[in-house]
Short mmCIF file of C-alpha atoms and ligand atoms in Angstrom, two decimals:
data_model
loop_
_atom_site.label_atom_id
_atom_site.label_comp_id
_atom_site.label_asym_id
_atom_site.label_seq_id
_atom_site.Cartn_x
_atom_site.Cartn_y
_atom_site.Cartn_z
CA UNK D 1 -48.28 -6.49 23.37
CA UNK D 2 -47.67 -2.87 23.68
CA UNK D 3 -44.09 -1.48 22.21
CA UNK D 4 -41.48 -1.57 25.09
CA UNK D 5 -38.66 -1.31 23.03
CA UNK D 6 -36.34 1.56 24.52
CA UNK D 7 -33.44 1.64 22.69
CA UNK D 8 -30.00 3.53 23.52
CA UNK D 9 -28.28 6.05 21.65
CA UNK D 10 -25.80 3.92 20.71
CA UNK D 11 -26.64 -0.05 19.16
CA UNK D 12 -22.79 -2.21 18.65
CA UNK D 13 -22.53 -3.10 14.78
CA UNK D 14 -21.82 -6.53 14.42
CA UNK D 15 -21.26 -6.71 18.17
CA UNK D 16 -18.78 -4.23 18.35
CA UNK D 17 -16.73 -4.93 15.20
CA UNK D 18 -13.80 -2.79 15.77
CA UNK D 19 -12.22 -4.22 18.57
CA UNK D 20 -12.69 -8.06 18.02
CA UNK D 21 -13.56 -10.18 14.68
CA UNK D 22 -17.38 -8.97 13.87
CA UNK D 23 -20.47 -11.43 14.76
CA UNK D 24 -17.96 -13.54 17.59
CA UNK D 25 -18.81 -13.90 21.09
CA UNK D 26 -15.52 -11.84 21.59
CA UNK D 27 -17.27 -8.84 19.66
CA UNK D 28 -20.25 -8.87 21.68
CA UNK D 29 -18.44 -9.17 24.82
CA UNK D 30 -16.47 -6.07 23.55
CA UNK D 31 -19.89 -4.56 23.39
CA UNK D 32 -20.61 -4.94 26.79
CA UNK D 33 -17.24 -4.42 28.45
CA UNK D 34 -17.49 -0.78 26.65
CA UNK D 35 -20.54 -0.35 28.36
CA UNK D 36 -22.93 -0.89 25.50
CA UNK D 37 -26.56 -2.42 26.02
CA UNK D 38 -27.69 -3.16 22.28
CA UNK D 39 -25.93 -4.61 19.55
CA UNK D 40 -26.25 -5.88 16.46
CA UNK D 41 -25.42 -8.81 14.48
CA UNK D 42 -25.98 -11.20 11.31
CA UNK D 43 -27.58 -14.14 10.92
CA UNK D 44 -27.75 -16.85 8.19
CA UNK D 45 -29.25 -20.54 7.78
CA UNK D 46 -26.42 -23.62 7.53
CA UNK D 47 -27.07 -26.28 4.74
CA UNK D 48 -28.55 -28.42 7.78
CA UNK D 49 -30.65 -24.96 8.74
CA UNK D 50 -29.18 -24.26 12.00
CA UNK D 51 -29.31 -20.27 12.57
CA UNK D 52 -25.64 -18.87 13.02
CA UNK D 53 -24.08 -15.40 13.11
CA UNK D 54 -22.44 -14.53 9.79
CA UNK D 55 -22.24 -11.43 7.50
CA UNK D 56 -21.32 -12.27 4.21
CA UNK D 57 -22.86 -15.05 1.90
CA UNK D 58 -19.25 -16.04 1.36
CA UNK D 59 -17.11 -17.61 3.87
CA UNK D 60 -13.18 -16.49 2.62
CA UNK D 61 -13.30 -12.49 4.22
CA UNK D 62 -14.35 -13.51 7.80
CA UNK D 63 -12.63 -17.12 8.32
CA UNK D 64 -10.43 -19.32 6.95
CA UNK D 65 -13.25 -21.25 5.11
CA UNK D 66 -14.02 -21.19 1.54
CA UNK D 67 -16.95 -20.67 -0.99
CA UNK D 68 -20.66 -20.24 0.18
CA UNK D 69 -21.94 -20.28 3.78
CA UNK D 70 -24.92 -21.98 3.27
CA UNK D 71 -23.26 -24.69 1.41
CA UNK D 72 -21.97 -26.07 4.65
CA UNK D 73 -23.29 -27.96 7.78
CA UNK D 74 -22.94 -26.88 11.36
CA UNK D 75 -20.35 -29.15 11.63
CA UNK D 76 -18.17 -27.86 8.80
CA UNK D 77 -18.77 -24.03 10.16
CA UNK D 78 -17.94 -25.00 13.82
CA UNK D 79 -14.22 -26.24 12.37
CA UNK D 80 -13.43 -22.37 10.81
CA UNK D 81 -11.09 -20.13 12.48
CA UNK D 82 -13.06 -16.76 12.26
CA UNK D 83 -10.83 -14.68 14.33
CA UNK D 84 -7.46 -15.40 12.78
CA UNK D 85 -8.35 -12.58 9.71
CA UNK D 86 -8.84 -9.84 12.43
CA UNK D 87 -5.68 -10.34 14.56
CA UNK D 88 -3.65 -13.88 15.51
CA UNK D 89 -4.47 -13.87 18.75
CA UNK D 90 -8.31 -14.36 18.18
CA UNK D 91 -7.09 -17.44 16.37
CA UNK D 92 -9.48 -19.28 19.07
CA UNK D 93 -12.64 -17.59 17.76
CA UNK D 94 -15.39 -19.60 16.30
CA UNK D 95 -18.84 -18.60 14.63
CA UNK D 96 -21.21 -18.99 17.01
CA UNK D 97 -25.15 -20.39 17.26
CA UNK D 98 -27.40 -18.13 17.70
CA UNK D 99 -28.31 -20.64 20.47
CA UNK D 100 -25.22 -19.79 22.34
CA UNK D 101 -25.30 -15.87 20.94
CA UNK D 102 -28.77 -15.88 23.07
CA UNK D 103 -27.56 -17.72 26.40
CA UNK D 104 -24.13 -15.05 26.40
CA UNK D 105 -26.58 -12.70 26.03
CA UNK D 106 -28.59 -13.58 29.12
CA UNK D 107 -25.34 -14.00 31.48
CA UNK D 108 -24.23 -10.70 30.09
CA UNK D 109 -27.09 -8.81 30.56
CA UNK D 110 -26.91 -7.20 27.07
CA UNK D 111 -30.14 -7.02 24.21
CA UNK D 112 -29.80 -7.79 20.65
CA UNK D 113 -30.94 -6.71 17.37
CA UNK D 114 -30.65 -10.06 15.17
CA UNK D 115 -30.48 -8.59 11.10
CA UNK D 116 -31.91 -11.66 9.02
CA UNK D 117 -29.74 -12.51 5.90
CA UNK D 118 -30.89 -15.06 3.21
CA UNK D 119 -29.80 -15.26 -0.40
CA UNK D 120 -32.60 -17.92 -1.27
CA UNK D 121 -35.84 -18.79 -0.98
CA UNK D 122 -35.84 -20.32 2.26
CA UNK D 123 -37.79 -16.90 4.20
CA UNK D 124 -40.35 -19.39 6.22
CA UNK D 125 -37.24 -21.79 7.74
CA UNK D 126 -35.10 -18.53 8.59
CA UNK D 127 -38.00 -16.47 10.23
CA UNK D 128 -39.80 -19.73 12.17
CA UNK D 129 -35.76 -20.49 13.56
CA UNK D 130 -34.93 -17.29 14.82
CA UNK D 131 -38.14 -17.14 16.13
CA UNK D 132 -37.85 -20.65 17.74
CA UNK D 133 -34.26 -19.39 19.42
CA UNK D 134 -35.65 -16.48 20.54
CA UNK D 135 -38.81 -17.70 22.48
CA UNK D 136 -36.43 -20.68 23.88
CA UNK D 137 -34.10 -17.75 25.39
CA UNK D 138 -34.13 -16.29 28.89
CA UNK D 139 -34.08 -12.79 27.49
CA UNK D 140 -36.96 -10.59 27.93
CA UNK D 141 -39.48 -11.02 24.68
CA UNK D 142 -40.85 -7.51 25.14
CA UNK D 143 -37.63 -5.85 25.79
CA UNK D 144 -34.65 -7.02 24.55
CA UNK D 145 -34.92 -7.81 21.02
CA UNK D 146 -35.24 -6.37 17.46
CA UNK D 147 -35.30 -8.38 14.06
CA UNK D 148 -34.69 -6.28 11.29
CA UNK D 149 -33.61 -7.34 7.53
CA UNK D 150 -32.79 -5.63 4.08
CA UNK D 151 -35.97 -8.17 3.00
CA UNK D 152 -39.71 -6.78 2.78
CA UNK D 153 -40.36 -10.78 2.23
CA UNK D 154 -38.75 -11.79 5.44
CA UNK D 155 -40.07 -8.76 7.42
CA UNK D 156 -42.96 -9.86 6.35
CA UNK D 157 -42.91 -13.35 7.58
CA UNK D 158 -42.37 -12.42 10.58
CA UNK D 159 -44.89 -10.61 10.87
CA UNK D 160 -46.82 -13.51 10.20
CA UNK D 161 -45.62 -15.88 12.68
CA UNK D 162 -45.08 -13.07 15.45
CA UNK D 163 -47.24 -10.35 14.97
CA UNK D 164 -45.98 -8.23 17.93
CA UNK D 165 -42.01 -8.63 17.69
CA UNK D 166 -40.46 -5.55 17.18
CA UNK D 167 -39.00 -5.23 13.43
CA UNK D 168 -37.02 -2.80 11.53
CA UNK D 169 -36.17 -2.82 8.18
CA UNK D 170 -33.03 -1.63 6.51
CA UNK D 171 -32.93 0.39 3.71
CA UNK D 172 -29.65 0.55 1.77
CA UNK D 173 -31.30 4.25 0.27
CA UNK D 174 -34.01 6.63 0.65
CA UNK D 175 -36.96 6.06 -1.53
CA UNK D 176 -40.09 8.45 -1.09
CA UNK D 177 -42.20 5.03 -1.12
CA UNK D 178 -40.79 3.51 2.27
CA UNK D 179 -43.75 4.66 4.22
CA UNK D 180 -46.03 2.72 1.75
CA UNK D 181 -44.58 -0.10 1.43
CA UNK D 182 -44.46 -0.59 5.22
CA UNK D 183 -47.86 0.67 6.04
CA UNK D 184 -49.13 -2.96 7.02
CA UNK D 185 -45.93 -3.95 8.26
CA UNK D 186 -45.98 -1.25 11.38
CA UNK D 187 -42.20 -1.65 11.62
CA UNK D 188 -40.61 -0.55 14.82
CA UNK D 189 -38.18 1.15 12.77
CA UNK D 190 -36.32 2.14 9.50
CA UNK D 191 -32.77 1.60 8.90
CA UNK D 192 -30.76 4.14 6.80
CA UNK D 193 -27.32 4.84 5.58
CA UNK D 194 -26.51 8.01 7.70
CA UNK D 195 -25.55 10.04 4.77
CA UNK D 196 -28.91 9.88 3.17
CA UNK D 197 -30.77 11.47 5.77
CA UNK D 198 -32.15 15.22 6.33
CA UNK D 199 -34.03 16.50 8.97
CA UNK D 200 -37.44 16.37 6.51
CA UNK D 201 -36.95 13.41 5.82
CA UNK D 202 -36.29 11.69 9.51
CA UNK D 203 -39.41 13.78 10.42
CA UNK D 204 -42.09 12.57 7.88
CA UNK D 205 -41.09 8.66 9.28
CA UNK D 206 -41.21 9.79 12.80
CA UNK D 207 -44.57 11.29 12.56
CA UNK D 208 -45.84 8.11 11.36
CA UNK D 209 -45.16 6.58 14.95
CA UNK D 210 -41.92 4.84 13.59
CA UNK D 211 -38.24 5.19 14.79
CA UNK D 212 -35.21 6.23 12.54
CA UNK D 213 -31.67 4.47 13.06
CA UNK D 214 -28.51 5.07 11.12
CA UNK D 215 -25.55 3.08 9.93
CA UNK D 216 -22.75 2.87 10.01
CA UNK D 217 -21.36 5.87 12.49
CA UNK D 218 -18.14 5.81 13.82
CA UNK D 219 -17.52 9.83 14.55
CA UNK D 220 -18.75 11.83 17.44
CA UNK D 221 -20.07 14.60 14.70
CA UNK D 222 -22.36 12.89 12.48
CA UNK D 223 -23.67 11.08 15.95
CA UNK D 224 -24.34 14.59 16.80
CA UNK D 225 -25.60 15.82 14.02
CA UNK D 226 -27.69 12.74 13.57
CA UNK D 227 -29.41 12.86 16.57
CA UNK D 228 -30.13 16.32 16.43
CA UNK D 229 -32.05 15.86 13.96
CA UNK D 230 -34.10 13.41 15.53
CA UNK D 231 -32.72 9.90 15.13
CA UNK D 232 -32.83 7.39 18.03
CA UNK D 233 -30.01 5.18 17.93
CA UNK D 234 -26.78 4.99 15.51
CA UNK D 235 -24.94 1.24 14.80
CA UNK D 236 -21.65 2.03 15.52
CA UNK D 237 -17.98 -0.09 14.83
CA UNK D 238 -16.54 1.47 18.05
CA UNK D 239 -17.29 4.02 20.91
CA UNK D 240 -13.70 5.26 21.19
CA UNK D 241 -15.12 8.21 19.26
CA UNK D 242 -18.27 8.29 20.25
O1 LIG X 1 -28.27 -3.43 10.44
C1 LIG X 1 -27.45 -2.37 10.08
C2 LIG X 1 -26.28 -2.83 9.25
O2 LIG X 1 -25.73 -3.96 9.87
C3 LIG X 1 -26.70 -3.20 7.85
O3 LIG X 1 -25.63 -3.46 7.00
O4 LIG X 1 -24.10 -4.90 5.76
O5 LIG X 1 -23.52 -4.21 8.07
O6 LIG X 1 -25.32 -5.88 7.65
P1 LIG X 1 -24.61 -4.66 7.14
MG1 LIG X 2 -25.89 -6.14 9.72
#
């Protein structure tokens, strides 16, 4: 399959985390209300490995849950309040599948970059039920979705089971060895902190044929700035600014 990808300027962080509780089907429906046609959100195994959207490994800053996600069954997740934390009246809000992430996705008309988060050693059963999710969905395969993750290892499962899905890893710094250590991997793109980017540097990955996105950008002048310089899309908390 031949890269199709075409990604906008601007990619929702954790849908689009400043207006509704982050990773909720009221985020990404923020998202796309605000006119947005990516986003971006986390994903993480249950104890009974269903895929679900979550950030943190912990359960207490998002919901009213406590102690570790992956400790608990689909069940026990779909009883937590996760919009309560953000403001009372998402009090409503559960965490969703990524099941149901994917059908919202196709009624809204709206593509998604799914980040892959895993704290143990589980990399095979994470990458082969994303994948499973995402073949079963009505979105385009080509066209609407990117899997990216902090982990080499799970990048390169992926790779593995799908060798032409779109991936991008995230980098939490620079390090001069990125473009070796993803010379098999023929990433998409490379995920970067905005502040550790220069112009040099966003030009050395770009000549290798690979894209450069930053996080997290939530003013109009580093957008500007970043893009200038050659980056394609920015993972933002909110447009307002934008
Ligand atoms: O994928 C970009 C960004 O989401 C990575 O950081 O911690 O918000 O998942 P984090
Ligand atoms: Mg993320």
């Amino acid at each position: 399959m031949k890269n199709n990808l075409k990604l906008p300027r601007i990619i929702g962080h954790r849908g689009l985390c400043a207006y509704a509780p982050e990773n909720t089907l009221a985020s990404i429906q923020k998202a796309r209300e605000l006119g947005l046609l990516w986003f971006e959100v986390d994903v993480r195994l249950t104890r009974d490995d269903v895929v679900m959207l979550f950030h943190d490994e912990t359960l207490e800053r998002t919901s009213n849950g406590k102690g570790l996600f992956r400790e608990r069954s689909l069940d026990e997740i779909k009883q937590l309040d996760a919009g309560s934390w953000f403001l009372p009246k998402f009090s409503k809000e559960v965490i969703p599948t990524l099941e149901e992430v994917l059908e919202f996705c196709g009624k809204l008309k709206i593509n998604i970059n799914l980040e892959l988060k895993l704290e143990d050693k589980s990399e095979e059963r994470l990458c082969a039920l994303v994948l499973k999710e995402v073949r079963k969905s009505k979105l385009n395969y080509s066209t609407s979705f990117l899997l990216s993750s902090f982990s080499l290892e799970i990048l390169k499962k992926l790779k593995i089971l799908d060798s032409e899905i779109p991936l991008g890893w995230n980098r939490e710094n620079w390090s001069e060895e990125d473009l070796f250590l993803v010379s098999g991997l023929k990433p998409y793109s490379l995920h970067y902190p905005a502040d550790v980017l220069t112009a040099d540097r966003i030009l050395e990955i770009k000549s290798k044929g690979i894209a450069v996105l930053a996080y997290t950008v939530n003013t109009k002048s580093e957008a500007d700035r970043l893009f200038a310089m050659g980056v394609e899309s920015v993972f933002s908390d909110s447009i307002s600014s934008l």
